[in-house]
Short mmCIF file of C-alpha atoms in Angstrom, two decimals:
data_model
loop_
_atom_site.label_atom_id
_atom_site.label_comp_id
_atom_site.label_asym_id
_atom_site.label_seq_id
_atom_site.Cartn_x
_atom_site.Cartn_y
_atom_site.Cartn_z
CA MET A 61 190.93 -71.09 54.49
CA ALA A 62 187.53 -72.41 53.60
CA LEU A 63 186.11 -71.81 50.17
CA TYR A 64 183.17 -69.83 51.55
CA SER A 65 182.43 -67.72 54.63
CA GLU A 66 180.42 -69.27 57.47
CA LYS A 67 177.49 -67.07 56.48
CA VAL A 68 177.52 -68.45 52.95
CA MET A 69 177.74 -72.02 54.22
CA ASP A 70 174.91 -71.40 56.67
CA HIS A 71 172.62 -70.06 53.94
CA PHE A 72 173.73 -72.84 51.62
CA ARG A 73 173.13 -75.61 54.18
CA ASN A 74 169.94 -74.11 55.59
CA PRO A 75 168.51 -72.01 52.80
CA ARG A 76 165.67 -69.69 53.84
CA ASN A 77 162.53 -69.32 51.74
CA VAL A 78 163.09 -72.28 49.41
CA GLY A 79 160.05 -73.25 47.42
CA VAL A 80 157.32 -72.09 45.13
CA ILE A 81 154.41 -69.67 45.55
CA GLU A 82 151.71 -71.12 43.33
CA ASP A 83 149.64 -67.91 43.23
CA ALA A 84 152.60 -65.54 43.09
CA ASP A 85 152.04 -61.95 42.04
CA GLY A 86 155.39 -61.75 40.32
CA VAL A 87 157.87 -64.39 39.12
CA GLY A 88 161.39 -63.75 37.85
CA GLU A 89 163.80 -66.24 36.35
CA VAL A 90 167.36 -65.41 35.29
CA GLY A 91 170.44 -67.33 34.28
CA ASN A 92 170.98 -70.21 31.94
CA ALA A 93 171.37 -73.91 32.61
CA LYS A 94 174.15 -73.98 30.06
CA CYS A 95 176.15 -71.66 32.31
CA GLY A 96 175.33 -73.65 35.39
CA ASP A 97 173.05 -71.21 37.24
CA ILE A 98 169.34 -70.51 37.14
CA MET A 99 167.48 -68.56 39.79
CA LYS A 100 163.74 -68.22 40.07
CA ILE A 101 162.08 -65.82 42.52
CA TYR A 102 158.38 -65.84 43.47
CA LEU A 103 156.87 -62.74 45.11
CA LYS A 104 153.58 -62.26 46.96
CA ILE A 105 152.74 -58.58 47.14
CA GLY A 106 150.11 -56.82 49.21
CA GLY A 107 149.71 -53.07 49.78
CA GLY A 108 153.04 -52.34 48.13
CA VAL A 109 154.82 -54.71 50.52
CA ILE A 110 156.51 -58.04 49.81
CA THR A 111 154.46 -60.26 52.08
CA ASP A 112 156.10 -63.50 50.98
CA VAL A 113 159.01 -64.58 48.84
CA LYS A 114 160.28 -67.99 47.73
CA PHE A 115 163.11 -69.10 45.52
CA GLU A 116 164.32 -72.04 43.49
CA THR A 117 167.93 -72.26 42.36
CA PHE A 118 169.93 -74.56 40.12
CA GLY A 119 173.54 -73.70 40.79
CA CYS A 120 176.57 -73.80 43.00
CA GLY A 121 176.78 -73.21 46.73
CA SER A 122 177.16 -69.46 46.41
CA ALA A 123 174.19 -69.25 44.02
CA ILE A 124 171.96 -70.99 46.54
CA ALA A 125 173.30 -68.90 49.43
CA SER A 126 172.90 -65.65 47.45
CA SER A 127 169.27 -66.50 46.64
CA SER A 128 168.56 -67.33 50.25
CA MET A 129 170.16 -64.15 51.59
CA ALA A 130 168.52 -61.95 48.97
CA THR A 131 165.05 -63.28 49.81
CA GLU A 132 165.70 -62.66 53.49
CA MET A 133 166.69 -59.09 52.73
CA ILE A 134 163.45 -58.23 50.92
CA LYS A 135 160.87 -60.25 52.84
CA GLY A 136 158.34 -57.99 54.52
CA LYS A 137 159.89 -54.91 52.92
CA PRO A 138 158.28 -52.33 50.64
CA LEU A 139 158.51 -53.18 46.96
CA ALA A 140 160.76 -50.16 46.44
CA ASP A 141 163.39 -51.80 48.65
CA ALA A 142 163.52 -54.79 46.34
CA LEU A 143 164.39 -52.48 43.49
CA THR A 144 167.26 -50.91 45.36
CA LEU A 145 168.75 -54.18 46.56
CA THR A 146 172.21 -54.47 45.05
CA ASN A 147 174.43 -57.47 44.53
CA LYS A 148 176.99 -55.65 46.66
CA ALA A 149 174.58 -55.57 49.58
CA VAL A 150 173.87 -59.29 49.16
CA THR A 151 177.59 -60.05 49.00
CA GLU A 152 178.29 -57.97 52.11
CA ALA A 153 175.47 -59.62 54.01
CA LEU A 154 177.10 -62.96 53.19
CA ASP A 155 180.45 -61.73 54.56
CA GLY A 156 181.83 -61.78 51.03
CA LEU A 157 182.06 -64.16 48.11
CA PRO A 158 185.13 -65.37 46.20
CA ALA A 159 185.82 -63.08 43.23
CA HIS A 160 184.76 -65.63 40.63
CA LYS A 161 181.46 -66.14 42.48
CA LEU A 162 180.38 -62.51 42.66
CA HIS A 163 178.28 -63.17 39.61
CA CYS A 164 175.97 -65.32 41.77
CA SER A 165 175.01 -62.26 43.81
CA VAL A 166 174.35 -60.39 40.55
CA LEU A 167 171.97 -63.15 39.54
CA ALA A 168 170.12 -62.81 42.84
CA GLU A 169 169.70 -59.08 42.33
CA GLU A 170 168.53 -59.60 38.77
CA ALA A 171 166.11 -62.39 39.67
CA ILE A 172 164.39 -60.20 42.24
CA LYS A 173 164.17 -57.29 39.81
CA ALA A 174 162.80 -59.60 37.13
CA ALA A 175 160.08 -60.71 39.55
CA VAL A 176 159.17 -57.10 40.35
CA LYS A 177 159.09 -56.29 36.64
CA ASP A 178 156.76 -59.24 36.09
CA TYR A 179 154.49 -57.88 38.83
CA TYR A 180 154.47 -54.44 37.16
CA ASP A 181 153.76 -56.00 33.77
CA ARG A 182 150.89 -58.09 35.10
CA ASN A 183 149.28 -55.08 36.76
CA GLY A 184 149.94 -52.53 34.03
CA ILE A 185 152.10 -50.44 36.34
CA GLU A 186 154.42 -48.12 34.47
CA TYR A 187 158.16 -48.25 35.15
CA ASP A 188 161.48 -47.15 33.83
CA PRO A 189 162.82 -50.10 31.78
CA SER A 190 166.41 -49.08 32.47
CA GLN A 191 165.86 -50.17 36.07
CA PHE A 192 165.75 -53.75 34.88
CA PRO A 193 168.92 -55.01 33.26
CA ASP A 194 168.30 -58.35 31.59
CA CYS A 195 170.47 -61.44 31.67
CA GLY A 196 172.10 -60.47 28.39
CA SER A 197 173.70 -57.44 30.01
CA CYS A 198 175.97 -59.68 32.04
CA ALA A 199 179.15 -60.92 30.40
CA HIS A 200 179.56 -63.89 32.68
CA CYS A 201 177.89 -66.58 30.63
CA CYS A 202 179.45 -68.93 28.19
CA VAL A 203 176.49 -68.76 25.80
CA MET B 77 185.60 -89.07 56.14
CA ILE B 78 185.18 -91.35 53.16
CA TYR B 79 187.92 -90.50 50.71
CA ALA B 80 186.63 -91.07 47.18
CA ASP B 81 188.93 -88.78 45.23
CA ASN B 82 191.84 -91.10 44.58
CA ALA B 83 192.22 -89.90 41.00
CA ALA B 84 193.12 -86.49 42.43
CA THR B 85 195.72 -87.87 44.77
CA THR B 86 196.21 -90.84 47.07
CA LYS B 87 197.32 -91.39 50.63
CA THR B 88 201.05 -92.03 50.74
CA SER B 89 201.58 -95.68 51.62
CA ARG B 90 203.47 -96.86 54.69
CA ALA B 91 206.01 -98.56 52.44
CA ALA B 92 206.63 -95.30 50.58
CA ILE B 93 207.04 -93.31 53.79
CA ASP B 94 209.39 -95.92 55.25
CA ALA B 95 211.49 -95.83 52.10
CA MET B 96 211.70 -92.05 52.20
CA LEU B 97 212.53 -91.35 55.83
CA PRO B 98 216.18 -92.50 55.85
CA CYS B 99 216.90 -90.10 52.97
CA PHE B 100 216.24 -87.13 55.19
CA ASP B 101 218.71 -87.85 57.95
CA THR B 102 220.74 -90.93 57.07
CA VAL B 103 221.30 -91.29 53.33
CA TYR B 104 221.15 -87.57 52.70
CA GLY B 105 224.20 -87.18 50.46
CA ASN B 106 223.98 -85.50 47.09
CA PRO B 107 224.25 -88.27 44.48
CA SER B 108 226.57 -86.04 42.44
CA GLY B 109 229.27 -86.10 45.15
CA LEU B 110 232.39 -88.19 44.73
CA TYR B 111 232.88 -89.34 48.33
CA ALA B 112 231.55 -92.63 49.59
CA PHE B 113 228.68 -91.04 51.53
CA ALA B 114 227.35 -89.38 48.37
CA GLN B 115 227.90 -92.52 46.36
CA GLN B 116 225.67 -94.35 48.80
CA ALA B 117 222.88 -91.96 47.75
CA LYS B 118 223.83 -92.46 44.11
CA GLU B 119 223.48 -96.22 44.56
CA ALA B 120 220.06 -95.81 46.15
CA LEU B 121 219.05 -93.56 43.24
CA GLU B 122 220.16 -96.03 40.58
CA ASP B 123 218.67 -98.95 42.47
CA ALA B 124 215.30 -97.13 42.48
CA ARG B 125 215.64 -96.40 38.78
CA ALA B 126 216.27 -100.08 38.02
CA ARG B 127 213.33 -101.22 40.14
CA ILE B 128 211.00 -98.71 38.51
CA ALA B 129 212.20 -99.78 35.06
CA ARG B 130 211.43 -103.40 35.94
CA CYS B 131 207.89 -102.45 36.97
CA LEU B 132 207.37 -100.60 33.69
CA GLY B 133 208.99 -103.06 31.30
CA CYS B 134 211.74 -100.77 30.11
CA ASP B 135 215.48 -100.27 30.55
CA ALA B 136 216.76 -98.27 33.53
CA ARG B 137 218.53 -95.91 31.12
CA GLU B 138 215.15 -95.07 29.63
CA VAL B 139 213.86 -93.71 32.97
CA THR B 140 214.19 -89.98 33.69
CA PHE B 141 212.97 -88.59 36.99
CA THR B 142 210.82 -85.45 36.79
CA SER B 143 208.60 -83.48 39.14
CA GLY B 144 205.50 -85.39 37.99
CA GLY B 145 203.02 -86.05 35.23
CA SER B 146 202.68 -82.50 33.97
CA GLU B 147 206.42 -82.00 33.56
CA SER B 148 206.77 -85.39 31.89
CA ASP B 149 203.96 -84.61 29.46
CA ASN B 150 205.49 -81.24 28.63
CA GLN B 151 208.96 -82.62 28.11
CA ALA B 152 207.89 -85.63 26.05
CA ILE B 153 205.72 -83.60 23.71
CA LEU B 154 208.11 -80.68 23.31
CA SER B 155 211.01 -83.08 22.71
CA ALA B 156 209.21 -85.09 20.06
CA ALA B 157 207.97 -81.88 18.46
CA LYS B 158 211.46 -80.44 18.29
CA ALA B 159 212.86 -83.66 16.87
CA GLY B 160 210.03 -83.76 14.33
CA ALA B 161 210.42 -80.13 13.33
CA ALA B 162 214.11 -80.76 12.60
CA LYS B 163 212.93 -83.20 9.92
CA GLY B 164 210.22 -80.85 8.68
CA LYS B 165 207.45 -82.71 10.51
CA LYS B 166 205.07 -80.35 12.26
CA HIS B 167 201.86 -82.34 12.72
CA ILE B 168 200.77 -83.88 16.02
CA ILE B 169 197.85 -86.21 16.71
CA SER B 170 196.11 -86.36 20.07
CA THR B 171 192.61 -86.67 21.49
CA ALA B 172 190.01 -84.14 22.58
CA PHE B 173 189.97 -85.31 26.20
CA GLU B 174 193.63 -85.33 27.18
CA HIS B 175 194.81 -83.79 30.43
CA HIS B 176 195.54 -80.07 30.18
CA ALA B 177 199.23 -80.78 30.62
CA VAL B 178 199.00 -82.27 27.13
CA LEU B 179 196.37 -79.97 25.61
CA HIS B 180 198.00 -76.74 26.78
CA THR B 181 201.41 -77.89 25.54
CA LEU B 182 199.84 -78.64 22.17
CA LYS B 183 198.25 -75.18 22.14
CA LYS B 184 201.67 -73.69 22.66
CA LEU B 185 203.02 -75.72 19.75
CA GLU B 186 200.14 -74.61 17.56
CA ALA B 187 201.20 -71.04 18.18
CA ASP B 188 204.67 -72.09 16.98
CA GLY B 189 203.28 -73.32 13.68
CA PHE B 190 202.45 -76.93 14.48
CA GLU B 191 199.22 -78.43 13.24
CA VAL B 192 197.32 -80.46 15.83
CA THR B 193 194.63 -83.05 15.09
CA LEU B 194 192.46 -83.87 18.11
CA LEU B 195 190.66 -87.15 17.59
CA ASP B 196 187.04 -87.61 18.60
CA VAL B 197 186.64 -89.89 21.62
CA HIS B 198 183.01 -90.89 20.98
CA GLU B 199 180.29 -91.16 23.58
CA ASN B 200 182.03 -94.10 25.25
CA GLY B 201 185.24 -92.13 25.74
CA ILE B 202 187.46 -94.40 23.67
CA VAL B 203 189.55 -93.59 20.61
CA THR B 204 190.22 -96.38 18.11
CA PRO B 205 193.53 -97.47 16.54
CA GLN B 206 191.86 -97.01 13.15
CA GLN B 207 191.25 -93.32 13.88
CA VAL B 208 194.92 -92.92 14.68
CA ALA B 209 195.97 -94.80 11.53
CA ASP B 210 193.68 -92.62 9.41
CA ALA B 211 195.03 -89.41 10.93
CA ILE B 212 198.74 -90.18 10.52
CA ARG B 213 200.36 -88.22 7.70
CA GLY B 214 203.83 -88.04 6.21
CA ASP B 215 204.60 -85.04 8.40
CA THR B 216 203.26 -86.42 11.67
CA ALA B 217 205.87 -85.86 14.37
CA LEU B 218 204.05 -87.46 17.31
CA VAL B 219 200.95 -89.29 18.43
CA THR B 220 199.99 -88.68 22.07
CA VAL B 221 197.04 -90.56 23.57
CA MET B 222 196.40 -90.95 27.28
CA PHE B 223 196.42 -94.48 28.71
CA ALA B 224 193.34 -93.89 30.85
CA ASN B 225 191.25 -90.77 31.22
CA ASN B 226 191.51 -88.92 34.53
CA GLU B 227 187.85 -87.95 34.74
CA ILE B 228 185.84 -90.77 33.24
CA GLY B 229 188.44 -93.52 33.65
CA THR B 230 188.15 -94.99 30.17
CA VAL B 231 191.12 -97.14 29.17
CA GLN B 232 192.39 -96.65 25.63
CA PRO B 233 193.60 -99.44 23.31
CA ILE B 234 197.20 -98.32 23.84
CA ARG B 235 198.98 -101.44 22.61
CA ALA B 236 197.11 -101.38 19.30
CA ILE B 237 197.59 -97.63 18.90
CA GLY B 238 201.29 -98.11 19.66
CA ALA B 239 201.46 -100.83 17.01
CA VAL B 240 199.92 -98.49 14.43
CA CYS B 241 202.47 -95.79 15.29
CA ARG B 242 205.38 -98.27 15.23
CA GLU B 243 204.31 -99.52 11.81
CA LYS B 244 204.14 -96.00 10.44
CA GLY B 245 207.35 -94.92 12.14
CA VAL B 246 205.73 -92.20 14.24
CA PRO B 247 206.83 -91.66 17.87
CA PHE B 248 204.09 -92.50 20.38
CA HIS B 249 203.64 -90.85 23.78
CA THR B 250 201.12 -91.87 26.40
CA ASP B 251 200.14 -89.97 29.52
CA ALA B 252 199.82 -92.99 31.81
CA VAL B 253 199.37 -91.01 35.02
CA GLN B 254 196.03 -92.63 35.89
CA ALA B 255 196.96 -96.10 34.66
CA VAL B 256 200.33 -96.97 36.18
CA GLY B 257 199.98 -99.00 39.34
CA HIS B 258 196.30 -99.72 38.65
CA ILE B 259 196.22 -101.67 35.39
CA PRO B 260 198.98 -103.48 33.49
CA VAL B 261 201.31 -101.05 31.70
CA ASN B 262 204.38 -102.34 29.89
CA VAL B 263 206.42 -99.93 27.81
CA ARG B 264 207.94 -102.62 25.59
CA GLU B 265 204.88 -104.81 25.07
CA ASP B 266 202.54 -101.83 24.65
CA ASN B 267 204.69 -100.29 21.88
CA ILE B 268 205.21 -97.07 23.84
CA ASP B 269 207.99 -94.62 22.97
CA TYR B 270 207.39 -91.98 25.63
CA LEU B 271 205.44 -92.50 28.86
CA SER B 272 204.52 -90.07 31.66
CA LEU B 273 203.66 -91.10 35.19
CA SER B 274 203.17 -89.47 38.57
CA ALA B 275 203.90 -91.17 41.89
CA HIS B 276 201.12 -89.67 43.99
CA LYS B 277 198.44 -91.44 41.93
CA PHE B 278 199.57 -94.81 43.26
CA HIS B 279 200.26 -94.03 46.93
CA GLY B 280 203.67 -92.52 46.30
CA PRO B 281 204.68 -89.00 47.31
CA ARG B 282 203.79 -85.82 45.40
CA GLY B 283 206.18 -83.84 43.25
CA ILE B 284 207.87 -86.83 41.68
CA GLY B 285 207.26 -88.63 38.44
CA VAL B 286 208.91 -90.38 35.55
CA LEU B 287 209.33 -89.73 31.89
CA VAL B 288 210.22 -92.88 30.02
CA ALA B 289 211.87 -92.25 26.66
CA ARG B 290 212.63 -95.41 24.75
CA LYS B 291 216.16 -95.81 23.38
CA GLY B 292 216.51 -93.72 20.24
CA MET B 293 213.78 -91.22 21.22
CA ARG B 294 215.06 -87.68 21.58
CA LEU B 295 214.77 -85.92 24.89
CA TYR B 296 215.49 -82.21 25.26
CA SER B 297 215.91 -80.69 28.67
CA LEU B 298 213.31 -78.22 29.96
CA ILE B 299 215.48 -77.27 32.93
CA GLU B 300 219.12 -76.33 32.46
CA GLY B 301 221.76 -76.18 35.11
CA GLY B 302 223.41 -79.52 35.74
CA ALA B 303 224.31 -82.95 34.45
CA GLN B 304 221.76 -84.85 36.52
CA GLU B 305 219.60 -87.37 34.66
CA ARG B 306 222.22 -87.55 31.89
CA GLY B 307 221.75 -83.86 31.23
CA LYS B 308 218.05 -84.30 30.45
CA ARG B 309 216.76 -82.81 33.68
CA ALA B 310 218.95 -80.52 35.74
CA GLY B 311 218.51 -80.12 39.49
CA THR B 312 219.55 -82.15 42.51
CA GLU B 313 217.63 -85.39 42.45
CA ASN B 314 214.68 -85.61 44.86
CA LEU B 315 216.00 -88.80 46.36
CA PRO B 316 213.45 -89.23 49.18
CA ALA B 317 210.58 -88.91 46.74
CA ILE B 318 212.27 -91.16 44.20
CA LEU B 319 212.74 -93.92 46.78
CA GLY B 320 209.17 -93.44 47.97
CA MET B 321 207.93 -93.70 44.41
CA ALA B 322 209.91 -96.89 43.77
CA ALA B 323 208.50 -98.50 46.91
CA ALA B 324 204.94 -97.44 46.10
CA LEU B 325 205.17 -98.63 42.51
CA GLU B 326 206.57 -102.03 43.45
CA GLU B 327 203.83 -102.46 46.01
CA ALA B 328 201.14 -101.39 43.54
CA VAL B 329 202.42 -103.68 40.82
CA GLN B 330 202.79 -106.64 43.18
CA ASN B 331 199.24 -106.25 44.45
CA MET B 332 197.68 -105.10 41.21
CA GLU B 333 195.48 -108.12 40.56
CA THR B 334 194.17 -108.34 44.12
CA ASN B 335 193.57 -104.60 44.34
CA ALA B 336 191.90 -104.38 40.95
CA ALA B 337 189.54 -107.23 41.85
CA LYS B 338 188.63 -105.65 45.17
CA VAL B 339 188.29 -102.10 43.87
CA GLY B 340 186.53 -103.26 40.70
CA ALA B 341 183.88 -105.06 42.74
CA MET B 342 183.23 -101.89 44.77
CA ARG B 343 183.08 -99.86 41.58
CA GLU B 344 180.44 -102.24 40.19
CA ARG B 345 178.31 -101.90 43.30
CA LEU B 346 178.69 -98.11 43.29
CA ILE B 347 177.65 -97.87 39.63
CA GLU B 348 174.72 -100.19 40.24
CA GLY B 349 173.58 -98.22 43.30
CA LEU B 350 173.86 -94.79 41.68
CA ALA B 351 172.28 -95.92 38.41
CA GLU B 352 169.02 -96.37 40.33
CA ILE B 353 168.76 -92.60 40.72
CA PRO B 354 166.32 -91.39 38.03
CA HIS B 355 167.67 -89.44 35.07
CA CYS B 356 171.35 -90.07 35.56
CA VAL B 357 173.94 -91.44 33.19
CA LEU B 358 177.31 -93.13 33.64
CA ASN B 359 180.08 -91.28 31.82
CA GLY B 360 182.57 -93.43 29.97
CA ASP B 361 182.47 -96.99 28.73
CA ARG B 362 180.85 -99.42 31.15
CA ASN B 363 183.65 -102.01 30.91
CA GLU B 364 186.81 -100.43 29.55
CA ARG B 365 187.40 -98.28 32.60
CA LEU B 366 189.81 -98.04 35.53
CA PRO B 367 188.94 -100.32 38.45
CA GLY B 368 188.23 -97.39 40.78
CA ASN B 369 186.51 -94.85 38.53
CA VAL B 370 182.83 -93.95 38.72
CA ASN B 371 181.56 -90.83 36.95
CA PHE B 372 177.91 -89.86 36.63
CA CYS B 373 175.89 -86.91 35.40
CA PHE B 374 172.66 -86.15 37.26
CA GLU B 375 170.14 -84.08 35.38
CA GLY B 376 168.74 -80.92 36.97
CA ILE B 377 171.47 -80.20 39.52
CA GLU B 378 174.85 -78.52 39.65
CA GLY B 379 178.05 -80.27 40.69
CA GLU B 380 179.57 -77.86 43.16
CA SER B 381 176.58 -77.80 45.47
CA LEU B 382 176.51 -81.60 45.20
CA LEU B 383 180.14 -81.80 46.33
CA LEU B 384 179.66 -79.38 49.22
CA LEU B 385 176.69 -81.31 50.58
CA LEU B 386 178.49 -84.63 50.12
CA ASP B 387 181.37 -83.12 52.07
CA ASP B 388 178.91 -82.32 54.86
CA LYS B 389 177.97 -85.99 54.82
CA GLY B 390 181.63 -86.96 55.02
CA VAL B 391 182.22 -87.92 51.39
CA ALA B 392 185.17 -86.35 49.52
CA ALA B 393 184.59 -86.38 45.77
CA SER B 394 185.03 -84.20 42.70
CA SER B 395 183.02 -82.83 39.79
CA GLY B 396 183.51 -81.51 36.29
CA SER B 397 181.17 -78.57 36.77
CA ALA B 398 182.35 -75.11 35.74
CA CYS B 399 182.09 -73.89 39.32
CA THR B 400 184.59 -76.48 40.46
CA SER B 401 186.92 -76.03 37.52
CA GLY B 402 187.34 -72.33 38.19
CA SER B 403 186.43 -71.57 34.58
CA LEU B 404 183.12 -70.74 32.96
CA ASP B 405 182.92 -73.97 31.02
CA PRO B 406 182.30 -77.40 32.43
CA SER B 407 184.81 -80.23 31.96
CA HIS B 408 186.25 -80.52 28.44
CA VAL B 409 186.20 -84.29 28.93
CA LEU B 410 182.43 -84.41 29.41
CA LEU B 411 181.92 -82.03 26.49
CA ALA B 412 184.22 -84.27 24.38
CA ILE B 413 182.00 -87.30 24.98
CA GLY B 414 179.01 -85.24 23.86
CA ARG B 415 177.41 -84.25 27.14
CA PRO B 416 175.63 -80.89 26.74
CA HIS B 417 176.79 -78.06 29.01
CA GLU B 418 173.77 -78.21 31.31
CA ILE B 419 174.31 -81.93 31.87
CA ALA B 420 178.08 -81.66 32.29
CA HIS B 421 177.53 -79.15 35.13
CA GLY B 422 175.82 -81.91 37.10
CA SER B 423 178.68 -84.38 37.13
CA LEU B 424 180.17 -86.34 39.99
CA ARG B 425 183.44 -88.28 39.97
CA LEU B 426 184.05 -90.86 42.68
CA THR B 427 187.40 -92.64 42.56
CA LEU B 428 188.04 -95.55 44.89
CA CYS B 429 191.15 -97.36 46.03
CA GLU B 430 191.84 -100.59 47.89
CA GLU B 431 191.53 -98.81 51.23
CA ASN B 432 187.86 -98.09 50.66
CA THR B 433 185.38 -100.64 51.97
CA PRO B 434 182.07 -102.05 50.72
CA ALA B 435 180.39 -100.42 53.74
CA GLU B 436 181.74 -97.04 52.64
CA VAL B 437 180.36 -97.65 49.16
CA GLU B 438 176.89 -98.17 50.65
CA ARG B 439 177.23 -94.93 52.60
CA ILE B 440 178.30 -93.09 49.45
CA ILE B 441 175.28 -94.43 47.56
CA ASP B 442 172.91 -93.29 50.32
CA ALA B 443 174.56 -89.88 50.59
CA VAL B 444 174.46 -89.23 46.83
CA ARG B 445 170.83 -90.31 46.58
CA GLU B 446 169.82 -87.98 49.41
CA VAL B 447 171.78 -84.99 48.16
CA VAL B 448 170.64 -85.35 44.55
CA ALA B 449 167.01 -85.56 45.65
CA TYR B 450 167.42 -82.56 47.96
CA LEU B 451 169.04 -80.36 45.31
CA ARG B 452 166.51 -81.39 42.69
CA GLY B 453 163.82 -80.33 45.16
CA MET B 454 165.03 -76.73 44.98
CA SER B 455 165.99 -76.71 41.30
CA PRO B 456 163.79 -74.76 38.86
CA VAL B 457 165.40 -76.79 36.06
CA TRP B 458 164.26 -80.03 37.65
CA ARG B 459 160.74 -78.64 38.18
CA ASP B 460 160.47 -77.78 34.49
CA LEU B 461 161.69 -81.24 33.54
CA VAL B 462 159.28 -83.01 35.85
CA ASN B 463 156.36 -80.84 34.75
CA GLY B 464 157.15 -81.60 31.12
CA LYS B 465 157.94 -77.96 30.31
CA THR B 466 161.34 -79.00 29.01
CA PRO B 467 162.32 -82.48 27.79
CA PHE B 468 164.76 -84.62 29.75
CA VAL B 469 168.18 -84.93 28.15
CA ILE B 470 168.92 -88.08 30.13
CA PRO B 471 166.03 -90.56 29.78
#
């Protein structure tokens, strides 16, 4: 059996939405180079809708595929949808990830939430902080 | 496919296969039997033992067949530890970048009250005889230092380390799994007391190896149940694999100089070609390394994605990144030579053999250059480095 599903390999080989949005409305970065994964998400928001999204990832195949899939799942959607995107949904959309790689989908979820939080912070929009778990809440890392 | 993972395993040679086949349906007797048909197998077994001993510079009686390098490492270390403990010696010296077959066995011994000193291997990946001499104490039961490192290919000054141990009367084991068949290894001349090797690293079959224990060195059995291997390793001998190993070893030793020259030249070209990639570093000493080993770290990228994309381009290689090791930490070898975590994640090991060609080396260089550039293009770490937000670790 292959290491990854065909879906994962497709998103890894042909990642969607790779790049940078220079005038992004919200930017989120999670992970740690020491642990081997960093994800950065750029959001363009207009009228409460995610009009564009780009990502940059330093990490393994599943980290790149998770970023790609997660951006696909929120592009063109209302901002509220980004906040309800779960790592489970990302994993399912990828037809699963190996158990020791599930953490990559968590990073994708957290990176998107961090970008939304950045957008809220920039625009003085109030929010419930408990909606935004930070990187430290995850026990994956070696740091 | 370009196979560049020969340190992981090698293609079984034609000579090894030809030596094995008759054992399955012609010379298939159990060497323990008393009838002539079984004795024919016994003769083949002892003939292989003698030939292997000749290749290694030891006596046939000093050769014990095992299932491979890991078993040999376990048995050698546990035997020397037990013999040492009987004399009240419970200190073992090794290095920080040994194979896990050695390190995990030492961990087990630590739990049993042994004290273990792991010597620093420096940035070049080489331990010195002086370090060993300085670390030896009155209660040292064993020194175990690998002949050549499996990840970064650095070759250790084994003969000089062996001489230090001999002088101080301390048993010396070397895990020679990566060295045998590739560079000269001679148990007698190199002052080795225990030596581990594995056949599939030199075009022999898998699941077979040797533990050499020099005359006078204790050997305790890990597996009970029969008198095979003079009671040191129970279980019906794996005769096909043993004959395959003997054939592969003889072939490797006979062609060692030619192969090393050919492979070494390809290694040089590969190092030269990859070194042109910006912000990369060769891991391990530039000269004191196995003929086929190339190991680089590339800043700003992660090893697993590098391997997957190289696979897409038809190159089979390996990495010391955490994602490929199945653990959360990157390779202990790269950490031992002082590479920071974030750099160790971006490592690539390419190991060549005489079946590779210079044209393949050029294709590998092109593929690695393309993939590294592509992954850096989507890496936020690389962007920060390039924009000067964070300093480069590798100049």
